Structure formats: C-alpha cells, structure tokens
Coordinates of C-alpha atoms in Angstrom, one line a residue:
Chain A
M1060 CA 247.6 68.8 26.7
D1061 CA 250.1 66.4 28.1
E1062 CA 249.2 64.0 30.9
E1063 CA 251.6 65.5 33.5
L1064 CA 250.0 68.9 33.2
Q1065 CA 246.6 67.4 33.4
S1066 CA 247.4 65.6 36.6
Y1067 CA 248.6 68.9 38.2
I1068 CA 245.4 70.6 37.2
T1069 CA 243.4 67.8 38.7
A1070 CA 245.4 68.0 41.9
G1071 CA 244.9 71.7 42.1
Y1072 CA 248.5 72.7 41.7
V1073 CA 248.0 74.3 38.4
E1074 CA 245.1 76.2 37.0
S1075 CA 244.1 77.1 33.5
V1076 CA 243.1 80.7 32.7
T1077 CA 241.9 82.6 29.6
S1078 CA 244.9 84.0 27.8
I1079 CA 243.4 86.9 26.0
E1080 CA 240.3 88.5 27.6
K1081 CA 237.9 90.1 25.2
R1082 CA 235.4 92.7 26.3
R1083 CA 233.5 94.3 23.5
S1084 CA 236.3 95.3 21.1
M1085 CA 238.9 95.5 23.9
F1086 CA 241.5 92.9 24.4
T1087 CA 243.7 92.3 27.4
C1088 CA 246.7 89.9 27.5
T1089 CA 246.5 88.0 30.7
R1090 CA 250.2 87.4 30.8
C1091 CA 251.6 90.9 30.2
G1092 CA 248.6 93.1 30.8
N1093 CA 248.9 94.7 27.4
D1094 CA 245.6 96.3 26.4
K1095 CA 246.7 98.5 23.5
R1096 CA 244.8 97.6 20.4
H1097 CA 247.8 98.1 18.1
L1098 CA 249.8 95.5 20.0
F1099 CA 247.4 92.8 19.1
A1100 CA 247.2 91.1 15.7
T1101 CA 245.3 88.2 14.2
M1102 CA 246.5 85.2 12.3
P1103 CA 244.8 82.2 10.6
H1104 CA 245.6 79.6 13.3
A1105 CA 246.3 76.2 12.0
A1106 CA 245.7 74.5 15.3
C1107 CA 242.1 75.6 15.6
G1108 CA 241.4 76.6 12.0
K1109 CA 240.1 80.0 13.0
L1110 CA 241.4 83.6 12.8
C1111 CA 242.9 84.0 16.3
V1112 CA 244.1 87.1 18.2
Y1113 CA 247.6 87.0 19.6
C1114 CA 249.6 89.5 21.8
R1115 CA 252.6 91.1 20.1
N1116 CA 253.8 92.9 23.3
C1117 CA 255.1 89.8 25.0
I1118 CA 255.8 87.6 22.0
M1119 CA 259.5 87.3 22.9
M1120 CA 258.4 85.1 25.8
G1121 CA 256.4 82.8 23.4
R1122 CA 253.2 83.6 21.7
V1123 CA 250.0 84.0 23.7
I1124 CA 247.1 83.3 21.5
E1125 CA 243.4 83.4 22.3
C1126 CA 242.4 79.8 21.7
E1127 CA 245.2 78.4 23.9
P1128 CA 244.9 78.9 27.7
L1129 CA 247.6 80.0 30.1
F1130 CA 248.6 77.8 33.0
R1131 CA 249.6 79.1 36.4
G1132 CA 250.9 77.5 39.5
S1133 CA 249.1 77.4 42.8
P1134 CA 250.1 80.0 45.5
Q1135 CA 249.4 77.3 48.1
Y1136 CA 252.5 75.4 47.4
P1137 CA 254.4 74.9 50.7
W1138 CA 258.0 76.1 50.5
P1139 CA 260.6 74.7 53.0
V1140 CA 261.3 76.5 56.3
V1141 CA 265.0 77.0 56.4
E1142 CA 266.2 77.2 60.1
N1143 CA 269.5 79.0 59.8
P1144 CA 269.8 80.2 56.2
C1145 CA 272.4 83.0 56.4
A1146 CA 276.1 82.2 56.4
W1147 CA 277.2 85.8 56.0
G1148 CA 279.6 86.7 58.8
G1149 CA 279.9 90.4 58.1
E1150 CA 278.5 93.2 60.2
L1151 CA 276.1 95.9 59.2
T1152 CA 276.7 99.6 59.9
V1153 CA 274.3 101.5 62.0
D1154 CA 272.5 102.9 58.9
Q1155 CA 272.4 99.5 57.2
Q1156 CA 271.0 97.9 60.4
Q1157 CA 268.3 100.5 60.5
A1158 CA 267.2 99.7 57.0
A1159 CA 267.6 96.0 57.6
D1160 CA 265.3 96.2 60.6
E1161 CA 262.6 98.0 58.6
I1162 CA 262.8 95.4 55.9
V1163 CA 262.5 92.6 58.5
S1164 CA 259.5 94.2 60.0
A1165 CA 257.9 94.8 56.6
I1166 CA 258.3 91.2 55.8
D1167 CA 257.2 89.9 59.2
H1168 CA 254.1 92.0 59.2
G1169 CA 253.2 91.5 55.6
Q1170 CA 253.6 95.3 55.0
N1171 CA 252.7 96.1 51.5
E1172 CA 255.4 98.4 50.4
L1173 CA 258.8 99.8 51.6
L1174 CA 261.3 101.9 49.8
I1175 CA 265.0 101.9 50.7
W1176 CA 266.5 105.0 49.3
A1177 CA 270.2 104.5 49.8
V1178 CA 273.1 106.2 48.1
C1179 CA 275.3 104.3 45.7
G1180 CA 277.7 102.2 47.7
A1181 CA 275.6 102.2 50.9
G1182 CA 275.7 98.4 50.7
K1183 CA 272.1 97.6 49.7
T1184 CA 272.7 94.0 49.1
E1185 CA 273.9 93.4 52.7
M1186 CA 270.9 95.3 54.1
L1187 CA 268.7 92.6 52.5
F1188 CA 270.3 89.7 54.3
P1189 CA 268.4 89.9 57.6
G1190 CA 265.1 90.3 55.7
L1191 CA 265.9 87.4 53.5
T1192 CA 266.8 85.4 56.6
A1193 CA 263.5 86.2 58.2
A1194 CA 261.5 85.3 55.1
L1195 CA 263.3 82.0 54.6
K1196 CA 262.8 81.1 58.3
A1197 CA 259.1 81.6 57.7
G1198 CA 259.1 79.4 54.7
K1199 CA 258.4 82.2 52.3
R1200 CA 259.3 82.4 48.6
I1201 CA 261.3 85.4 47.4
C1202 CA 262.1 87.1 44.1
L1203 CA 264.8 89.7 43.8
A1204 CA 264.2 91.4 40.4
T1205 CA 266.2 94.1 38.7
P1206 CA 266.1 95.6 35.2
R1207 CA 269.8 94.8 34.6
T1208 CA 271.1 91.4 33.5
D1209 CA 274.6 92.5 34.8
V1210 CA 273.2 93.0 38.2
V1211 CA 271.6 89.6 38.3
R1212 CA 275.0 88.1 37.3
E1213 CA 276.8 90.1 40.0
L1214 CA 274.4 89.4 42.8
T1215 CA 273.9 85.7 42.2
P1216 CA 277.3 84.4 43.5
R1217 CA 277.1 86.8 46.5
L1218 CA 273.7 85.4 47.5
K1219 CA 274.6 81.8 46.9
Q1220 CA 277.6 82.3 49.2
A1221 CA 275.5 84.0 51.9
F1222 CA 272.6 81.5 51.7
P1223 CA 274.3 78.2 50.9
D1224 CA 271.5 75.9 51.9
V1225 CA 268.7 77.7 50.0
T1226 CA 267.7 76.9 46.4
I1227 CA 268.7 79.9 44.4
Q1228 CA 268.3 80.5 40.7
A1229 CA 269.3 83.3 38.3
L1230 CA 266.8 84.0 35.5
Y1231 CA 267.6 86.2 32.6
G1232 CA 267.4 85.9 28.8
D1233 CA 270.5 83.7 28.3
S1234 CA 270.7 82.1 31.7
E1235 CA 271.2 78.3 31.9
E1236 CA 268.6 77.9 34.6
K1237 CA 265.1 77.8 33.1
T1238 CA 263.0 75.8 35.5
A1239 CA 262.4 78.7 37.8
D1240 CA 261.4 76.5 40.8
A1241 CA 263.9 77.8 43.4
Q1242 CA 262.8 79.3 46.7
L1243 CA 264.9 82.4 46.1
L1244 CA 265.0 83.7 42.5
L1245 CA 267.1 86.5 41.1
A1246 CA 265.6 87.7 37.9
T1247 CA 265.5 90.5 35.4
T1248 CA 262.2 92.2 35.5
H1249 CA 261.2 90.8 32.1
Q1250 CA 261.2 87.3 33.6
L1251 CA 258.4 88.3 35.9
Y1252 CA 255.9 87.6 33.0
R1253 CA 256.4 84.0 33.8
F1254 CA 254.9 84.2 37.2
A1255 CA 251.5 84.7 38.8
Y1256 CA 250.8 84.9 42.5
A1257 CA 254.1 83.1 43.2
F1258 CA 256.1 85.2 45.7
D1259 CA 255.6 86.3 49.3
V1260 CA 258.4 88.8 49.1
M1261 CA 259.1 90.8 46.0
I1262 CA 262.3 92.9 46.1
I1263 CA 262.7 95.2 43.1
D1264 CA 266.2 96.7 42.8
E1265 CA 266.8 99.8 40.8
I1266 CA 263.1 100.7 40.4
D1267 CA 264.1 104.0 38.7
A1268 CA 266.0 102.2 36.0
F1269 CA 265.1 101.8 32.3
P1270 CA 263.1 99.9 31.2
Y1271 CA 261.2 99.1 34.4
H1272 CA 260.3 102.7 35.5
N1273 CA 258.5 103.6 32.3
D1274 CA 257.1 100.2 31.2
R1275 CA 253.6 99.7 32.5
S1276 CA 253.5 96.1 31.5
L1277 CA 256.6 95.3 33.5
Q1278 CA 255.1 96.9 36.5
F1279 CA 251.9 94.9 35.9
A1280 CA 254.1 91.8 35.7
S1281 CA 255.8 92.5 39.0
K1282 CA 252.5 93.1 40.7
R1283 CA 251.0 89.9 39.3
A1284 CA 254.1 87.8 40.1
A1285 CA 253.6 88.5 43.8
K1286 CA 251.0 86.9 46.0
L1287 CA 248.1 89.2 47.0
Q1288 CA 249.4 89.7 50.5
A1289 CA 253.1 90.0 49.5
S1290 CA 255.6 92.5 50.8
F1291 CA 257.2 94.8 48.1
I1292 CA 260.7 96.1 48.9
Y1293 CA 262.0 98.7 46.5
L1294 CA 265.6 99.7 46.3
T1295 CA 267.1 102.7 44.6
A1296 CA 269.8 105.3 44.9
T1297 CA 268.0 107.8 42.6
P1298 CA 264.3 107.7 43.0
R1299 CA 262.1 109.3 40.4
L1300 CA 259.8 112.2 41.1
K1301 CA 256.8 109.7 41.3
E1302 CA 258.3 107.9 44.3
K1303 CA 259.6 111.1 45.9
K1304 CA 256.0 112.5 45.7
R1305 CA 254.5 109.3 47.3
I1306 CA 257.1 109.5 50.1
K1307 CA 256.2 113.1 50.8
Q1308 CA 252.5 112.3 50.8
K1309 CA 253.2 109.5 53.3
Q1310 CA 251.8 106.9 50.8
L1311 CA 255.1 105.1 50.6
P1312 CA 257.0 104.2 53.7
A1313 CA 260.7 104.9 53.1
V1314 CA 264.1 104.6 54.7
F1315 CA 266.7 107.1 53.6
I1316 CA 270.4 106.3 53.9
A1317 CA 272.8 109.1 52.9
K1318 CA 276.0 107.4 53.9
R1319 CA 278.1 104.9 52.2
F1320 CA 278.9 101.8 54.2
H1321 CA 282.4 102.9 54.8
G1322 CA 281.3 106.3 56.0
H1323 CA 283.2 108.3 53.4
P1324 CA 281.4 110.9 51.3
L1325 CA 280.4 110.3 47.7
P1326 CA 282.9 111.5 45.1
V1327 CA 281.6 114.8 43.7
P1328 CA 281.8 115.0 39.9
K1329 CA 283.9 117.8 38.4
L1330 CA 282.7 119.4 35.2
K1331 CA 285.3 119.9 32.5
L1332 CA 284.5 122.0 29.5
S1333 CA 285.9 120.5 26.3
P1334 CA 284.2 122.5 23.5
W1335 CA 285.8 120.6 20.6
L1336 CA 285.0 117.1 21.9
R1337 CA 282.4 116.2 19.3
K1338 CA 284.3 117.7 16.5
E1339 CA 287.6 116.0 17.5
L1340 CA 285.7 112.7 17.7
A1341 CA 284.3 113.2 14.3
N1342 CA 287.9 113.4 13.1
R1343 CA 288.8 110.3 15.0
R1344 CA 290.8 112.2 17.6
L1345 CA 290.4 113.0 21.3
P1346 CA 290.9 116.6 22.5
K1347 CA 294.5 117.1 23.9
S1348 CA 293.2 118.0 27.3
I1349 CA 291.3 114.8 27.7
L1350 CA 294.1 112.7 26.4
Q1351 CA 296.4 114.3 28.9
T1352 CA 294.0 113.7 31.7
V1353 CA 293.8 110.0 30.7
Q1354 CA 297.6 109.9 30.6
S1355 CA 298.1 111.3 34.0
Q1356 CA 295.3 109.1 35.4
Q1357 CA 297.2 106.1 34.0
L1358 CA 300.3 107.0 36.0
G1359 CA 298.4 106.1 39.2
S1360 CA 297.2 102.7 40.5
R1361 CA 293.5 103.0 39.7
Q1362 CA 291.6 101.6 36.8
L1363 CA 289.7 103.9 34.5
L1364 CA 286.0 103.5 33.7
L1365 CA 285.2 105.6 30.6
F1366 CA 281.5 106.2 29.8
T1367 CA 280.4 107.2 26.3
S1368 CA 277.0 108.1 25.0
T1369 CA 276.8 105.6 22.1
I1370 CA 278.2 102.2 21.0
E1371 CA 279.9 103.9 18.1
Y1372 CA 281.7 106.4 20.4
A1373 CA 282.7 103.5 22.7
Q1374 CA 284.4 101.7 19.8
L1375 CA 285.9 104.9 18.4
V1376 CA 287.4 106.0 21.7
T1377 CA 288.8 102.5 22.2
D1378 CA 290.4 102.7 18.8
I1379 CA 291.9 106.1 19.5
L1380 CA 293.4 105.0 22.8
Q1381 CA 294.5 101.5 21.8
P1382 CA 297.9 102.6 20.5
F1383 CA 298.7 104.1 23.9
Y1384 CA 297.0 101.5 26.1
P1385 CA 297.1 98.1 24.4
D1386 CA 295.0 96.4 27.2
I1387 CA 292.1 98.8 26.8
T1388 CA 288.7 97.2 26.0
S1389 CA 285.2 98.3 25.4
V1390 CA 281.8 96.9 26.2
H1391 CA 278.2 97.5 25.2
A1392 CA 274.8 95.8 25.5
E1393 CA 275.0 93.8 22.3
D1394 CA 278.6 92.7 22.9
P1395 CA 278.8 88.9 22.9
E1396 CA 281.7 89.0 25.3
R1397 CA 280.1 91.5 27.6
E1398 CA 280.1 89.2 30.6
E1399 CA 283.7 88.1 30.2
K1400 CA 285.0 91.6 29.6
V1401 CA 283.4 93.0 32.8
R1402 CA 284.7 90.1 34.7
A1403 CA 288.2 90.6 33.3
F1404 CA 288.1 94.3 34.2
R1405 CA 287.0 93.4 37.7
N1406 CA 290.0 91.0 37.9
Q1407 CA 292.2 94.0 36.8
E1408 CA 293.1 92.5 33.5
H1409 CA 292.4 95.8 31.7
T1410 CA 293.4 99.2 32.9
I1411 CA 290.8 101.0 30.9
L1412 CA 287.2 99.9 30.2
V1413 CA 285.2 102.0 27.8
T1414 CA 281.5 101.4 28.3
T1415 CA 278.0 102.7 27.3
T1416 CA 275.5 103.3 30.1
I1417 CA 275.0 99.5 30.6
L1418 CA 277.5 99.7 33.5
E1419 CA 276.0 102.8 35.0
R1420 CA 274.6 101.0 38.0
G1421 CA 274.7 97.8 40.1
V1422 CA 278.3 97.0 39.5
T1423 CA 281.2 97.3 41.8
F1424 CA 284.9 97.7 40.9
P1425 CA 287.2 98.2 43.8
S1426 CA 289.4 101.0 42.7
V1427 CA 288.3 103.1 39.7
D1428 CA 288.2 106.6 38.4
V1429 CA 285.2 107.5 36.3
Y1430 CA 285.1 109.7 33.3
V1431 CA 282.1 110.6 31.2
L1432 CA 282.7 111.7 27.6
D1433 CA 280.1 114.1 26.3
A1434 CA 278.2 114.2 29.6
G1435 CA 275.7 116.6 28.1
H1436 CA 274.3 113.9 25.8
V1437 CA 270.6 113.0 26.4
V1438 CA 271.4 109.4 27.5
F1439 CA 273.0 110.9 30.6
D1440 CA 270.1 112.1 32.6
E1441 CA 270.4 113.1 36.3
A1442 CA 269.9 109.6 37.6
A1443 CA 272.4 108.1 35.2
L1444 CA 275.1 110.7 36.1
V1445 CA 274.5 110.2 39.8
Q1446 CA 274.7 106.4 39.3
I1447 CA 277.9 106.7 37.2
A1448 CA 279.6 108.9 39.8
G1449 CA 278.6 106.3 42.3
R1450 CA 280.8 103.7 40.7
A1451 CA 283.9 105.5 42.2
G1452 CA 285.2 105.0 45.7
R1453 CA 283.2 101.9 46.6
S1454 CA 285.9 100.1 48.5
Q1455 CA 286.7 100.6 52.1
H1456 CA 290.4 100.5 51.2
D1457 CA 290.1 103.1 48.5
P1458 CA 287.0 105.2 49.2
T1459 CA 287.8 108.1 46.8
G1460 CA 288.1 108.4 43.1
D1461 CA 288.0 111.1 40.4
V1462 CA 284.7 111.6 38.7
L1463 CA 285.1 113.9 35.6
F1464 CA 282.3 114.9 33.3
F1465 CA 283.7 116.1 30.0
H1466 CA 281.1 118.2 28.2
I1467 CA 280.6 120.8 25.4
G1468 CA 278.3 122.9 27.6
K1469 CA 276.7 122.3 31.0
T1470 CA 273.3 120.7 31.1
N1471 CA 270.7 120.7 33.9
A1472 CA 271.2 117.0 34.3
M1473 CA 274.9 117.5 35.1
L1474 CA 274.2 120.4 37.5
H1475 CA 271.4 118.5 39.2
A1476 CA 273.5 115.4 39.6
Q1477 CA 276.3 117.4 41.2
E1478 CA 273.8 119.1 43.5
A1479 CA 272.2 115.9 44.5
I1480 CA 275.5 114.3 45.4
L1481 CA 276.5 117.4 47.5
R1482 CA 273.1 117.3 49.2
M1483 CA 273.5 113.6 50.1
N1484 CA 277.0 114.2 51.4
K1485 CA 275.6 117.0 53.6
R1486 CA 272.8 114.8 54.9
G1487 CA 275.3 111.9 55.4
K1488 CA 277.4 114.1 57.7
C1489 CA 274.4 114.9 59.8
Q1490 CA 273.0 111.4 60.0
Chain B
M635 CA 265.9 94.7 4.5
K636 CA 268.0 94.4 1.3
R637 CA 266.0 93.8 -1.9
I638 CA 267.8 91.7 -4.5
D639 CA 267.7 94.0 -7.4
Q640 CA 270.6 92.6 -9.4
I641 CA 270.5 88.8 -9.7
G642 CA 274.0 87.4 -9.5
C643 CA 273.4 83.7 -10.0
P644 CA 270.6 83.1 -12.5
R645 CA 270.0 79.7 -11.0
C646 CA 269.4 80.3 -7.3
G647 CA 268.8 84.1 -7.4
R648 CA 271.6 85.1 -5.0
E649 CA 273.0 88.5 -5.5
D650 CA 276.7 88.0 -4.5
A651 CA 277.7 85.9 -7.5
R652 CA 278.7 86.4 -11.1
G653 CA 277.1 83.8 -13.3
I654 CA 276.2 80.4 -12.1
C655 CA 277.5 80.0 -8.5
Y656 CA 279.5 77.2 -7.1
D657 CA 276.6 75.7 -5.2
C658 CA 274.4 75.6 -8.3
E659 CA 277.3 74.1 -10.3
R660 CA 277.5 71.3 -7.8
W661 CA 273.8 70.6 -8.0
E662 CA 274.1 70.3 -11.8
Q663 CA 276.8 67.8 -11.4
S664 CA 274.7 65.5 -9.3
N665 CA 273.1 62.7 -11.3
V666 CA 270.0 62.8 -9.1
Y667 CA 269.2 66.4 -9.0
A668 CA 270.7 67.9 -12.2
G669 CA 268.1 69.8 -14.1
V670 CA 265.2 69.2 -11.7
L671 CA 264.8 72.9 -10.9
E672 CA 264.7 75.6 -13.6
K673 CA 265.6 78.5 -11.2
N674 CA 264.9 80.1 -7.9
V675 CA 263.8 83.7 -7.5
A676 CA 264.3 85.5 -4.1
V677 CA 263.0 88.8 -2.9
Y678 CA 265.5 89.7 -0.2
A679 CA 269.1 89.0 0.7
Y680 CA 269.3 86.8 3.8
N681 CA 271.5 89.1 5.9
E682 CA 271.7 89.5 9.7
F683 CA 268.7 91.8 9.8
A684 CA 266.6 89.4 7.8
K685 CA 267.6 86.6 10.2
E686 CA 266.2 88.6 13.0
I687 CA 263.0 89.3 11.2
V688 CA 262.6 85.7 10.3
A689 CA 263.3 84.7 13.9
K690 CA 260.5 87.0 15.1
W691 CA 258.1 86.1 12.3
K692 CA 258.6 82.3 12.0
Y693 CA 260.0 81.2 15.3
R694 CA 258.5 83.7 17.8
G695 CA 255.3 83.6 15.7
D696 CA 254.6 87.3 15.1
F697 CA 252.6 86.4 12.0
I698 CA 251.6 89.9 11.1
L699 CA 255.2 90.9 10.3
I700 CA 254.7 89.2 6.9
R701 CA 252.7 92.3 5.9
A702 CA 255.9 94.2 5.7
F703 CA 257.0 92.1 2.8
A704 CA 253.7 92.2 0.8
E705 CA 254.4 94.7 -1.9
A706 CA 258.0 93.5 -2.6
V707 CA 256.8 89.9 -2.7
Q708 CA 254.0 90.6 -5.2
T709 CA 256.1 92.8 -7.4
T710 CA 259.0 90.3 -7.6
Y711 CA 256.7 87.4 -8.2
H712 CA 254.9 89.0 -11.1
Q713 CA 258.1 90.2 -12.7
H714 CA 259.5 86.7 -12.9
Y715 CA 256.5 84.3 -13.0
R716 CA 253.5 86.1 -14.5
D717 CA 253.9 84.6 -17.9
V718 CA 254.8 81.1 -16.7
G719 CA 251.2 80.1 -16.0
A720 CA 252.2 77.8 -13.2
D721 CA 250.3 76.2 -10.3
V722 CA 251.6 77.3 -6.9
A723 CA 252.6 74.6 -4.5
V724 CA 252.7 74.9 -0.8
I725 CA 255.5 73.2 1.1
P726 CA 254.0 71.1 3.9
L727 CA 255.1 71.2 7.5
S728 CA 255.0 68.2 9.7
E729 CA 251.7 68.0 11.7
Q730 CA 253.6 68.6 15.0
R731 CA 255.5 71.7 13.7
L732 CA 252.3 73.2 12.2
L733 CA 250.6 72.9 15.6
E734 CA 253.6 74.4 17.4
R735 CA 254.0 77.3 15.0
G736 CA 250.4 77.8 14.3
F737 CA 250.9 78.6 10.6
N738 CA 252.7 77.4 7.5
Q739 CA 255.1 80.0 6.3
S740 CA 254.9 78.8 2.7
D741 CA 251.1 79.0 2.8
A742 CA 251.3 82.4 4.4
I743 CA 253.4 83.7 1.5
I744 CA 251.1 82.2 -1.1
Q745 CA 248.0 83.8 0.6
M746 CA 249.8 87.1 0.4
L747 CA 250.4 86.6 -3.3
G748 CA 246.6 86.1 -3.6
F749 CA 246.7 82.6 -5.0
D750 CA 245.0 79.4 -4.1
S751 CA 247.7 77.0 -3.1
H752 CA 247.5 73.4 -4.1
D753 CA 248.5 70.6 -1.7
F754 CA 250.8 68.6 -4.0
F755 CA 252.7 67.1 -1.2
T756 CA 252.7 65.5 2.3
R757 CA 255.6 65.1 4.6
R758 CA 256.9 61.8 6.0
E759 CA 259.0 62.7 9.0
S760 CA 259.6 65.8 11.1
E761 CA 263.3 66.4 11.7
K762 CA 264.2 70.1 11.2
Q763 CA 266.1 70.9 8.1
S764 CA 267.7 73.9 9.7
K765 CA 269.3 71.8 12.3
R766 CA 271.3 69.8 9.7
G767 CA 274.3 70.5 7.7
R768 CA 274.4 70.4 3.9
R769 CA 275.9 66.9 3.8
E770 CA 273.3 65.6 6.2
R771 CA 270.4 67.2 4.3
M772 CA 271.7 65.6 1.0
E773 CA 271.9 62.2 2.6
A774 CA 268.7 62.3 4.6
G775 CA 266.5 61.0 1.9
N776 CA 263.3 62.6 0.5
P777 CA 260.9 63.5 3.3
F778 CA 258.1 64.4 0.9
E779 CA 255.6 62.4 -1.1
L780 CA 253.6 63.6 -4.1
V781 CA 249.9 63.1 -3.6
R782 CA 248.4 64.6 -6.8
G783 CA 248.9 64.5 -10.5
V784 CA 250.7 67.2 -12.4
T785 CA 250.3 68.5 -16.0
G786 CA 251.6 72.1 -16.1
P787 CA 254.6 73.9 -14.7
V788 CA 254.8 74.5 -10.9
V789 CA 256.2 77.2 -8.7
L790 CA 257.3 76.0 -5.2
V791 CA 257.0 78.8 -2.6
D792 CA 259.1 78.9 0.6
D793 CA 260.5 81.4 3.0
I794 CA 264.3 80.8 2.6
Y795 CA 266.5 79.1 0.0
T796 CA 269.5 78.0 1.9
T797 CA 271.1 75.0 0.4
G798 CA 268.3 74.4 -2.1
M799 CA 267.7 70.9 -0.8
T800 CA 264.0 71.2 0.1
V801 CA 263.0 72.6 -3.3
R802 CA 265.0 70.0 -5.1
H803 CA 263.4 67.2 -3.1
L804 CA 260.0 68.5 -4.2
A805 CA 261.1 69.3 -7.8
M806 CA 262.4 65.8 -8.3
L807 CA 259.0 64.3 -7.3
L808 CA 257.3 66.6 -9.7
K809 CA 259.6 65.9 -12.5
E810 CA 259.2 62.1 -12.0
A811 CA 255.5 62.6 -12.3
G812 CA 256.0 64.4 -15.6
C813 CA 255.9 68.0 -14.7
P814 CA 257.3 70.1 -17.6
A815 CA 259.1 72.7 -15.5
V816 CA 259.6 73.4 -11.8
Y817 CA 260.5 76.8 -10.4
S818 CA 260.9 78.1 -6.9
F819 CA 260.2 81.4 -5.3
T820 CA 261.5 82.4 -1.8
L821 CA 261.4 85.4 0.4
F822 CA 265.2 85.1 1.1
R823 CA 268.3 83.9 -0.5

C-alpha cells in the first residue's frame, strides 16, 4: 500500500473494507453487489500465493479479488458552499417551475425520493437548475447519472455554462476526466460502482432506460453511491410499470408534466404499412413508397432522423440512400466516430442521419422529422417508440415534425406508444 | 475464435502465408538470431475477437476465461510436441507486473497443459514489450537471464507470438548454454 493512501486512512478520510464477503458458501462483491455464484471465479493468485475468489461481474472496472481490500472515501468531507452558482438567465414555464419547486423542497428537506415524469421535450434539464442551485448553496455534492454516454456528453456543456463557478466533471468509459473529485458529477450509471456514500443528491435521468432499469447491480451501485440520508431525484418521460405502480400506491412522490416547454403538443406518430420492407431490404432495396416519402421529405427544410432496428440495417439503408443523398451518414454504438457524427448532424452538416436506438433519447436536434424503419422489430418497445417520437418538434421555432413508423404489421408496442402520446397531449391541454 | 488448422509459415505458425514468411526470413538473416528457434506453433489466429478475449483475460484479469481454450490448447500441443520430449519453460514476468496482474499467463497455459513448468529464466527489467515497436524491441537488449543448466530440448510457452522477439531472446540464452533445440508454443499468432 502506498504511503499517501496510508496517510488518508490514518487521517480518517479513507477506510478500507472487505472486498468480497463470504458467508458460508455465499459470496457478495462489496463493489457491485453481485451475489450470483456463477459470476465469481477463482484463480491462483501470485500476490498472496493462494487460490483467491474474484468477481467477474464488475471486472471491466478492474478486478476485485478477495485478498485485496477496497478503499472508500469518507462521507464527512466538506464540500464548498457556492453562494450564487447559477448563471442561467432563462425562465421556467409554469409546469417546469412546479417541478423545480418540488425538487428544491425534496433536496432541502432531505426527502428520500421524487420522480419527475415529464414528456419528451418538457425541458427536464432546466427544471433541475433551481434544485442544483439550492444543493450547491448548501454545500452538497451532487451526481447526475444516466444510462447513456451521449446524454452525459450532451448535458455536460450545458451544465458547465449554467454553473460556471462549480467544479463539474463528466465520467464515462472514454472520458478524459478520471479523478472524479468534482462537486457536481455527470456520469453514466456504470461509473457509480466507483463511489460509496459520496453524494447528498443523486439524480438519475432516464431511469426506465436500458441497462439501468433491469440491472440490479447498477441499482445497487446507485444506492450505495449516495449518502444514507441523500435525496434521489428520478427523471423519465416513459416510466415502467414498476414506477407507475409505486406512484399509484403513494410510495413514490411524483410530479407529472404533460406539456412540452413550448406548449405545443407532442407529434403523434403515423403508422405506415410497408409489407415488403424486410424483403426489399434483403434485396438491398427500399420499398418505393418509403423512398418517395424520403424524397418528398428532403424537399423541405428539416433534417431527417432515420431509425433502424440493427446496425446492419443502418449501414444497408445508408448504402441504398447514398447515391441520392451524398451527405447521408449513419451511426451506432460501436461507431468510433459516433460523437463527431452526432455533433455534425446537430450542426446541420448532414441532411439524413441513419441511427440505431442509441439516439432514441436524451438528444435534441432543433428541426427534424423522424422515421422508424421496421417499427415492429422487438428493439422498438413502447418506451423506445415514445422516446423516438419525442425527438421531433423540440424547438420553440419549429415545434412540429413528422413521425412515421414504417412496419410490416402493427404491433402492440406501436399502438400503445401512439395511445400514450395522444393521452399525454390530452392531459397537456387540460393542465 | 479462429483455430489455425492450416499452417502457412512452418517457422512461426501463422496461417496467412505460403512457405516461410517475410518476418521469419528476416530473422534468419540476422547474425545473432538465425537458427536459435526451431519453430513456433500457435493455436489460434490473433484476430480482433482474440484481441478482445486477451484484453479481458490478461489485462482485465478474468483468469477463468482460459478454460475456454483448454481443449484446443492440449490437442494442438500434443499434435506437434508430444514426441519432442522437451522440458517446458515458463516465461517470467517482472515482479511488479506479476503483482499487478496476479498471474503469469505463460504459467497459466502450462498448468492447463498439465505440465510442471521449470523456472529457466529471470527477468532483468520491466518495460512492457507490447508498448514498443519491432525496431525498439530488437534494440532493447536481452531482458532475461538463464538461471539453470540445460541438457535436452525446450519448449517456451507464451500467450502471443507477435514479432517473435521474446522467444528468440530466450532461445538464444538456451542455445548458448548448449540446448540442442528450442521450440515455442503460443495461444495466438
């Protein structure tokens, strides 16, 4: 152990804990909470000369092995009190203000949980500003976590602009910032494995999104990353059944916002039957009707966001359209140029962006139409389709946009997504 | 994972060559390293997928992944080296790297083959081979020392044959000490 670490332990800033707890034949990884037997393995460990158990579940964050302890920082560390942290000059709508007030009150009173259920384009980020301001004024430490790297990248500059005097870091797999010692952290949910009892305010964006919503160890990590008396603020446009149930049973305080910040309704998706879609794609063609729709779309001034079910289809569709639209481009999760391409599209350097579901949520392009090819594919569940539709009409200056679902047969997901959007628009009108 | 089932270069065991490859030709032109290594045998092609597995196994430290290779490794070894009657030599890691990684990849493969490995060598310094180019590796001097006498042939076991520098450093020491023949066996080429 190096001297620096030892001195922190002596001073009480850092404590050393058992990394893998063994109880009878059960193991639990202290870092990720994994307790599944098949996600542990043994290896002859050269450092101690014994056969040691290690955790396979969180090995991408560095191996946790039984004979080496874990170290964690002290929750007692004093964070600076920032007098006037917020430089944002914008105004909140009545709805946004209501949500913002609830967030402030949850943070001030150390309320355990609060869910903000706000439609796509309601302006969730801005709603957070008063709450963040209150927390920073009280010398609290905050983490804003999201399952999507793209969302971290999109939010970071906005928050840095709004809170210029606060230390802010963005943490995700490839990020440059590794030290994780800022007062306000933006992180992908996987990064939460690195923290224990560190945050007074834990904001989890997109709680319904893959992989957070069905990964118990990520949920474990987010709980452990927060201090015991921390406030949890959840944000979502499309809560899962689990949350809806808890709201109904009054176990989870919630604010519902049905209106977009600009007051215009959500674009309602239109379903377009295209029975030969998969067959035509197999022959490296697009059905004529779809091609014509794209061509007439391209006569207008809007950009086109084209969703496909798989990476192969994204590349194929791009190849098919390339001769007509030379500035088309495609993007997917493994694309090394992912970040640049999304930025270029936002700067209107491409008229068409073909994408997999990676851009289904959390990203804003000012003026786009949105098409989904093969909307009946399993990757497009109700939440995904609602989120995809929510990419259209996000700008005050251009609050509409066409949302078309091309399919080979209607699915429940498509119908439910359509109904959900209609229902929100109805509630939005009344609100 | 792509098994190498047709050996292209009989010297280094790569698949994508016909006859002795350019790299091996160059080794044989060197006046220091010519003839020190009889041949290398590799089990798998070192493609993109293999790189990912190695990254997870060796660098992330998911030791148990090695089990996936067991059958192929044993079969290939016996096909080529059963009749050689050689001692198996483990390639040492620096003390620091061994503590970081927790295991020696060469030793792990030898264990899987079911042999007792022999500590023929120690390592002098610790700079990572994988961080250097071919030229630098050639010029860096021999980081190993032989610590034991040799009489019979020896098979050097490692995870990857990239440039062939490591095994030739070791082979040269063995040859100088009078070893009749040095072979190498790697998971990947």
